[in-house]
Amino acid sequence: MEQFNEMVNSLLGNPMPQPDIAAILMSLLTALAFSAIIWLVYRFSNTPATYQPCFAATLVSLAILSTILMDLIQSNLALSLGMLGSLSIVRFRTNIKDPRDIGYIFWAMAAGLASSTGCYLIGIAGSIILAIFLLSTRKTSNTPNDMMLVIRGSQTDTDSIHAIVSTDCDRSTVKAKNILSDSYELVYEVRVSMEESSRMTQKLFRLGGVDSVNLLAAQ
């Protein structure tokens, strides 16, 4: 036990040699190059409606920050343990709307790790594979997004409404159905193009008893 304590104390008390200025600048420049690739892939894999400039800037800063953190902790074991403990208490509660954004976050962190540790081949190869995959599965403006369809009215056949919605939408799910004695409200989550939504709205109004049809972007 005493030998183990002496070994731990020697590791904690003797910091490893710090990287020189040239190595630090090289790691930061490499991280900047990787982050530029990530930004370009994120930009061209999203449509103008889904592209978020703030999130793109966050990806660039995340790659550089992870490089700086790795440059700091790899030269001192005690500092790395203390930083690990301090980061473990941080909680982020920002909702990520697109699950693909999680992949970009981990990509930025991996790019920072590859830059700081000098594993440039792994970083380049991984970035190429991820770039090809994300660009090949990118969103296009012709791809309809999920939307909320709210239909309100009075004295009509809700089964006929459901049949029209199911037929004209690529996908539809009933989220809420409120039926009163003199009115009703139907809420659907649908996936429909703008052309089909216009034709569907006309069909719904032709049924009679439909007062309003609202198509909203899903949150």
Short mmCIF file of N, CA, C and O in Angstrom, two decimals, residues 101-152:
data_model
loop_
_atom_site.label_atom_id
_atom_site.label_comp_id
_atom_site.label_asym_id
_atom_site.label_seq_id
_atom_site.Cartn_x
_atom_site.Cartn_y
_atom_site.Cartn_z
N ASP A 101 -27.72 16.46 -35.11
CA ASP A 101 -26.84 17.44 -34.48
C ASP A 101 -25.97 16.81 -33.40
O ASP A 101 -24.87 17.31 -33.12
N ILE A 102 -26.45 15.72 -32.78
CA ILE A 102 -25.62 15.03 -31.79
C ILE A 102 -24.36 14.47 -32.44
O ILE A 102 -23.26 14.51 -31.87
N GLY A 103 -24.50 13.97 -33.66
CA GLY A 103 -23.33 13.47 -34.38
C GLY A 103 -22.32 14.56 -34.67
O GLY A 103 -21.11 14.34 -34.57
N TYR A 104 -22.79 15.76 -35.00
CA TYR A 104 -21.88 16.88 -35.25
C TYR A 104 -21.13 17.27 -33.97
O TYR A 104 -19.95 17.65 -34.01
N ILE A 105 -21.82 17.21 -32.83
CA ILE A 105 -21.18 17.57 -31.56
C ILE A 105 -20.04 16.59 -31.25
O ILE A 105 -18.92 17.00 -30.91
N PHE A 106 -20.31 15.30 -31.37
CA PHE A 106 -19.26 14.31 -31.10
C PHE A 106 -18.15 14.38 -32.15
O PHE A 106 -16.98 14.11 -31.85
N TRP A 107 -18.50 14.73 -33.38
CA TRP A 107 -17.49 14.89 -34.42
C TRP A 107 -16.54 16.04 -34.07
O TRP A 107 -15.32 15.91 -34.20
N ALA A 108 -17.09 17.14 -33.60
CA ALA A 108 -16.25 18.28 -33.21
C ALA A 108 -15.34 17.91 -32.04
O ALA A 108 -14.15 18.28 -32.02
N MET A 109 -15.87 17.18 -31.07
CA MET A 109 -15.04 16.76 -29.94
C MET A 109 -13.94 15.80 -30.39
O MET A 109 -12.78 15.90 -29.95
N ALA A 110 -14.28 14.85 -31.26
CA ALA A 110 -13.28 13.91 -31.76
C ALA A 110 -12.21 14.62 -32.57
O ALA A 110 -11.01 14.26 -32.50
N ALA A 111 -12.59 15.65 -33.32
CA ALA A 111 -11.61 16.41 -34.09
C ALA A 111 -10.64 17.13 -33.16
O ALA A 111 -9.43 17.19 -33.42
N GLY A 112 -11.16 17.67 -32.06
CA GLY A 112 -10.28 18.32 -31.08
C GLY A 112 -9.32 17.34 -30.43
O GLY A 112 -8.14 17.65 -30.23
N LEU A 113 -9.81 16.14 -30.11
CA LEU A 113 -8.94 15.12 -29.51
C LEU A 113 -7.86 14.67 -30.49
O LEU A 113 -6.69 14.48 -30.11
N ALA A 114 -8.24 14.48 -31.75
CA ALA A 114 -7.25 14.06 -32.74
C ALA A 114 -6.19 15.13 -32.97
O ALA A 114 -5.01 14.83 -33.15
N SER A 115 -6.62 16.40 -32.92
CA SER A 115 -5.67 17.49 -33.14
C SER A 115 -4.69 17.61 -31.98
O SER A 115 -3.49 17.83 -32.19
N SER A 116 -5.16 17.47 -30.76
CA SER A 116 -4.30 17.66 -29.60
C SER A 116 -3.36 16.49 -29.37
O SER A 116 -2.26 16.66 -28.83
N THR A 117 -3.77 15.29 -29.77
CA THR A 117 -2.93 14.11 -29.56
C THR A 117 -2.04 13.78 -30.75
O THR A 117 -1.25 12.83 -30.70
N GLY A 118 -2.18 14.53 -31.84
CA GLY A 118 -1.35 14.29 -33.02
C GLY A 118 -1.79 13.14 -33.89
O GLY A 118 -1.04 12.71 -34.77
N CYS A 119 -3.01 12.63 -33.67
CA CYS A 119 -3.53 11.53 -34.49
C CYS A 119 -4.21 12.11 -35.73
O CYS A 119 -5.44 12.02 -35.89
N TYR A 120 -3.42 12.71 -36.60
CA TYR A 120 -3.97 13.41 -37.75
C TYR A 120 -4.59 12.45 -38.76
O TYR A 120 -5.61 12.77 -39.39
N LEU A 121 -3.99 11.27 -38.93
CA LEU A 121 -4.51 10.32 -39.91
C LEU A 121 -5.91 9.86 -39.51
O LEU A 121 -6.81 9.77 -40.35
N ILE A 122 -6.09 9.57 -38.21
CA ILE A 122 -7.42 9.15 -37.74
C ILE A 122 -8.42 10.28 -37.92
O ILE A 122 -9.56 10.05 -38.35
N GLY A 123 -8.01 11.51 -37.61
CA GLY A 123 -8.91 12.64 -37.76
C GLY A 123 -9.31 12.88 -39.20
O GLY A 123 -10.48 13.13 -39.50
N ILE A 124 -8.34 12.78 -40.12
CA ILE A 124 -8.64 13.01 -41.54
C ILE A 124 -9.53 11.91 -42.09
O ILE A 124 -10.53 12.17 -42.78
N ALA A 125 -9.17 10.66 -41.80
CA ALA A 125 -9.96 9.53 -42.31
C ALA A 125 -11.38 9.56 -41.76
O ALA A 125 -12.36 9.38 -42.50
N GLY A 126 -11.51 9.80 -40.46
CA GLY A 126 -12.84 9.87 -39.87
C GLY A 126 -13.65 11.02 -40.40
O GLY A 126 -14.87 10.88 -40.63
N SER A 127 -13.02 12.17 -40.62
CA SER A 127 -13.74 13.33 -41.14
C SER A 127 -14.23 13.08 -42.56
O SER A 127 -15.34 13.48 -42.93
N ILE A 128 -13.40 12.42 -43.38
CA ILE A 128 -13.82 12.12 -44.75
C ILE A 128 -15.03 11.19 -44.76
O ILE A 128 -16.01 11.41 -45.49
N ILE A 129 -14.97 10.14 -43.93
CA ILE A 129 -16.08 9.18 -43.90
C ILE A 129 -17.36 9.85 -43.40
O ILE A 129 -18.45 9.68 -43.99
N LEU A 130 -17.25 10.65 -42.34
CA LEU A 130 -18.43 11.33 -41.81
C LEU A 130 -18.97 12.35 -42.79
O LEU A 130 -20.20 12.50 -42.93
N ALA A 131 -18.09 13.07 -43.47
CA ALA A 131 -18.54 14.07 -44.43
C ALA A 131 -19.32 13.42 -45.58
O ALA A 131 -20.38 13.92 -45.98
N ILE A 132 -18.80 12.32 -46.10
CA ILE A 132 -19.49 11.63 -47.19
C ILE A 132 -20.85 11.11 -46.73
O ILE A 132 -21.87 11.25 -47.43
N PHE A 133 -20.89 10.54 -45.53
CA PHE A 133 -22.15 9.98 -45.03
C PHE A 133 -23.19 11.07 -44.78
O PHE A 133 -24.35 10.95 -45.19
N LEU A 134 -22.79 12.15 -44.11
CA LEU A 134 -23.75 13.20 -43.77
C LEU A 134 -24.22 13.96 -45.01
O LEU A 134 -25.39 14.37 -45.08
N LEU A 135 -23.33 14.16 -45.97
CA LEU A 135 -23.75 14.84 -47.19
C LEU A 135 -24.67 13.96 -48.04
O LEU A 135 -25.57 14.46 -48.71
N SER A 136 -24.43 12.65 -48.02
CA SER A 136 -25.28 11.75 -48.79
C SER A 136 -26.66 11.60 -48.18
O SER A 136 -27.61 11.20 -48.87
N THR A 137 -26.80 11.88 -46.90
CA THR A 137 -28.11 11.79 -46.23
C THR A 137 -28.63 13.18 -45.86
O THR A 137 -29.41 13.30 -44.93
N ARG A 138 -28.20 14.19 -46.57
CA ARG A 138 -28.58 15.57 -46.24
C ARG A 138 -30.06 15.81 -46.52
O ARG A 138 -30.69 15.11 -47.32
N LYS A 139 -30.56 16.81 -45.86
CA LYS A 139 -31.94 17.23 -46.08
C LYS A 139 -32.04 18.05 -47.36
O LYS A 139 -31.14 18.80 -47.70
N THR A 140 -33.15 17.90 -48.05
CA THR A 140 -33.40 18.71 -49.24
C THR A 140 -34.67 19.51 -49.03
O THR A 140 -35.52 19.17 -48.19
N SER A 141 -34.80 20.56 -49.79
CA SER A 141 -35.98 21.42 -49.65
C SER A 141 -37.26 20.72 -50.06
O SER A 141 -38.36 21.14 -49.70
N ASN A 142 -37.14 19.62 -50.86
CA ASN A 142 -38.33 18.90 -51.29
C ASN A 142 -38.81 17.90 -50.26
O ASN A 142 -39.86 17.29 -50.42
N THR A 143 -38.02 17.68 -49.22
CA THR A 143 -38.41 16.73 -48.18
C THR A 143 -39.34 17.41 -47.18
O THR A 143 -38.94 18.35 -46.51
N PRO A 144 -40.60 16.98 -47.06
CA PRO A 144 -41.50 17.63 -46.13
C PRO A 144 -41.13 17.34 -44.69
O PRO A 144 -40.67 16.25 -44.36
N ASN A 145 -41.35 18.31 -43.84
CA ASN A 145 -41.10 18.15 -42.42
C ASN A 145 -42.39 17.82 -41.69
O ASN A 145 -43.50 18.05 -42.19
N ASP A 146 -42.26 17.30 -40.48
CA ASP A 146 -43.43 17.02 -39.67
C ASP A 146 -44.07 18.34 -39.24
O ASP A 146 -43.38 19.28 -38.82
N MET A 147 -45.40 18.39 -39.32
CA MET A 147 -46.14 19.60 -38.96
C MET A 147 -47.35 19.20 -38.14
O MET A 147 -47.77 18.03 -38.12
N MET A 148 -47.92 20.17 -37.46
CA MET A 148 -49.12 19.96 -36.66
C MET A 148 -50.32 20.49 -37.44
O MET A 148 -50.34 21.66 -37.85
N LEU A 149 -51.32 19.65 -37.63
CA LEU A 149 -52.55 20.00 -38.33
C LEU A 149 -53.68 20.10 -37.30
O LEU A 149 -53.97 19.11 -36.63
N VAL A 150 -54.29 21.28 -37.20
CA VAL A 150 -55.37 21.51 -36.25
C VAL A 150 -56.64 21.85 -37.03
O VAL A 150 -56.65 22.82 -37.81
N ILE A 151 -57.66 21.06 -36.85
CA ILE A 151 -58.93 21.24 -37.57
C ILE A 151 -60.02 21.51 -36.54
O ILE A 151 -60.22 20.72 -35.60
N ARG A 152 -60.72 22.63 -36.71
CA ARG A 152 -61.81 23.01 -35.80
C ARG A 152 -63.08 23.22 -36.61
O ARG A 152 -63.04 23.69 -37.74
#
